[in-house]
Rosetta silent file (secondary structure, phi, psi, omega in degrees, C-alpha in Angstrom):
SEQUENCE: XXXXXXXXXXXXXXXXXXXXXXXXXXXXXXXXXXXXXXXXXXXXXXXXXXXXXXXXXXXXXXXXXXXXXXXXXXXXXXXXXXXXXX
SCORE:     score description
SCORE:     0.000 S_00000001
   1 L     0.000  -11.141  171.839  153.750  106.053  113.610 S_00000001
   2 L   -92.436  -19.638  165.378  152.526  102.096  113.764 S_00000001
   3 L   -73.442  -52.095 -167.688  149.699  103.722  115.939 S_00000001
   4 H   -69.028  -22.585  169.594  148.902  106.307  113.738 S_00000001
   5 H   -67.546  -27.295 -178.476  148.374  103.453  110.543 S_00000001
   6 H   -75.211  -38.801  178.973  146.602  101.440  113.143 S_00000001
   7 H   -45.952  -64.992  177.281  143.774  103.571  113.781 S_00000001
   8 H   -97.073   11.944  138.270  142.587  103.738  110.559 S_00000001
   9 H   -39.150  -26.475 -178.284  142.900  100.379  109.491 S_00000001
  10 H   -58.153  -62.258 -128.043  140.638   99.839  112.771 S_00000001
  11 H   -90.384  -36.839  167.757  138.163  102.195  111.954 S_00000001
  12 L   -70.878  -19.632  164.209  137.813  101.067  108.061 S_00000001
  13 H   -57.530  -40.133 -166.958  137.703   97.407  108.780 S_00000001
  14 H   -96.284   17.619  160.908  134.553   97.881  110.881 S_00000001
  15 H  -110.918  -27.932  168.346  132.444   99.182  108.002 S_00000001
  16 L   -30.830  -34.067 -177.256  132.707   95.916  105.888 S_00000001
  17 L   -90.346    0.707 -165.586  130.303   94.093  107.445 S_00000001
  18 L   -90.371  140.359  146.998  127.550   97.661  107.307 S_00000001
  19 L   -99.906  105.137 -167.841  125.317   97.356  104.440 S_00000001
  20 L   -67.650  125.558 -164.293  124.288  100.214  102.717 S_00000001
  21 L  -105.819  125.588  166.344  120.623  100.707  102.308 S_00000001
  22 L  -101.419  142.218  168.008  119.083  103.146   98.930 S_00000001
  23 L  -164.320  153.551 -161.140  116.046  104.593   98.907 S_00000001
  24 L   -74.289  137.738 -175.984  114.090  106.784   97.509 S_00000001
  25 L  -119.696   -0.701  170.074  112.880  110.238   99.000 S_00000001
  26 L   -71.792  109.768 -172.793  110.103  110.477   96.670 S_00000001
  27 H   -57.214  -50.550 -170.834  107.038  109.678   98.311 S_00000001
  28 H   -89.116   -8.846  159.589  105.157  108.418   95.458 S_00000001
  29 H   -81.453  -47.559  166.488  108.168  106.246   94.403 S_00000001
  30 H   -79.334    3.985  160.375  108.042  104.401   97.357 S_00000001
  31 H  -101.862   19.982  138.436  104.670  103.627   97.215 S_00000001
  32 H   -61.941  -51.126  168.299  105.229  102.335   93.828 S_00000001
  33 H   -45.950  -41.635 -176.853  107.753  100.254   95.515 S_00000001
  34 H   -83.691  -20.600  144.641  105.530   98.819   97.976 S_00000001
  35 H   -45.091  -41.187  168.470  103.192   97.995   95.200 S_00000001
  36 H   -68.192  -56.377 -162.751  105.639   96.070   93.409 S_00000001
  37 H   -73.163  -38.242  167.937  106.656   93.967   96.610 S_00000001
  38 H   -50.317  -28.606  171.396  102.872   93.346   97.202 S_00000001
  39 H   -70.210  -45.406 -173.140  102.591   91.834   93.893 S_00000001
  40 H   -65.609  -17.447 -176.789  105.502   89.741   94.063 S_00000001
  41 H   -89.853  -13.431  171.098  104.628   88.428   97.486 S_00000001
  42 H   -66.227  -31.277  137.767  100.931   87.393   96.256 S_00000001
  43 H   -42.659  -54.028  175.697  103.194   85.511   93.595 S_00000001
  44 H   -52.921  -21.245 -144.974  105.562   84.034   95.921 S_00000001
  45 H   -99.186  -38.813 -177.917  102.534   83.201   97.893 S_00000001
  46 H   -74.014  -50.055 -164.250  100.454   81.627   94.675 S_00000001
  47 H   -60.031  -71.065 -143.533  103.662   79.554   93.484 S_00000001
  48 L   127.581   -7.877  144.489  104.083   78.012   96.946 S_00000001
  49 L    -5.669  -79.472 -170.139  106.883   79.845   97.902 S_00000001
  50 L  -127.626  131.083  151.295  106.088   81.070  101.033 S_00000001
  51 L   -10.606   85.459  174.507  103.366   80.138  103.619 S_00000001
  52 H     4.119  -72.483 -178.086   99.933   81.501  104.244 S_00000001
  53 H   -64.108  -45.091  166.858  100.574   83.124  107.454 S_00000001
  54 H   -34.849  -62.654  179.900  103.948   84.378  106.431 S_00000001
  55 H   -57.583  -31.252  172.946  102.454   85.836  103.363 S_00000001
  56 H   -74.088  -53.134 -146.541   99.502   87.677  105.608 S_00000001
  57 H   -83.324  -38.638  174.658  101.828   88.945  108.015 S_00000001
  58 H   -75.742  -25.431  174.997  104.207   90.795  105.366 S_00000001
  59 H   -89.888   -4.537  135.608  101.323   91.934  103.576 S_00000001
  60 H   -23.075  -61.263 -166.003  100.090   93.465  106.774 S_00000001
  61 H   -69.785  -57.254 -173.928  103.297   95.102  106.997 S_00000001
  62 H   -62.515  -44.890 -174.738  103.274   96.637  103.426 S_00000001
  63 H   -77.705  -22.257  159.351   99.715   97.739  103.152 S_00000001
  64 H   -57.150  -44.116 -173.205  100.436   99.681  106.339 S_00000001
  65 H   -78.914  -51.570  177.210  103.459  101.051  105.437 S_00000001
  66 H   -58.244  -59.443  161.829  101.845  101.920  101.880 S_00000001
  67 H   -58.432  -38.975  166.686   98.846  103.834  103.997 S_00000001
  68 H   -73.732  -25.328  173.196  101.213  105.306  106.111 S_00000001
  69 H   -97.876   -2.699  164.405  102.986  107.142  103.169 S_00000001
  70 H   -77.717  -81.938 -171.748   99.576  108.008  101.525 S_00000001
  71 H   -28.359  -68.725 -134.437   98.411  109.792  105.000 S_00000001
  72 H   -81.343  -46.798 -177.469  101.774  111.435  105.284 S_00000001
  73 H   -51.407  -57.908 -173.130  101.833  112.774  101.207 S_00000001
  74 H   -57.716  -17.929 -155.794   98.302  113.931  101.983 S_00000001
  75 H  -101.369  -50.614 -176.694   99.132  116.020  105.021 S_00000001
  76 H   -40.368  -52.275 -170.823  102.578  117.183  102.864 S_00000001
  77 H   -60.996  -36.146  174.590   99.999  118.514  100.213 S_00000001
  78 H   -46.836  -40.390 -176.096   97.754  119.743  102.520 S_00000001
  79 H   -74.734  -43.613 -146.476  100.901  122.375  104.129 S_00000001
  80 H   -87.883  -25.771  179.959  101.832  123.013  100.695 S_00000001
  81 H   -58.140  -45.424 -168.621   98.319  123.858   99.437 S_00000001
  82 H   -63.405  -61.418  169.609   97.983  125.908  102.528 S_00000001
  83 H   -52.851  -27.218  162.324  101.317  128.071  102.370 S_00000001
  84 L   -62.784  -24.008 -142.017  100.021  128.706   98.577 S_00000001
  85 L   -98.087  -54.738 -162.786   97.131  130.397   99.843 S_00000001
  86 L   -69.797    0.000    0.000   99.264  133.342  101.860 S_00000001
């Protein structure tokens, strides 16, 4: 009986340190969020909260991610357009 109670307690105790990440499956919303992050990054850099090299590294990641999503969105739109032709 003790073993039956111990196993669920161990399993539920392991999840306490984990963080859930919530994200949108809507590509437009993801792109919009990245644009907000770019704006906040510029604000933080201009106010002196983060150094230039770190700001540039984050900017590269944000821009590349945004362009990747735009590219994926165009590819999906092309697939949808081709499917509607049939």
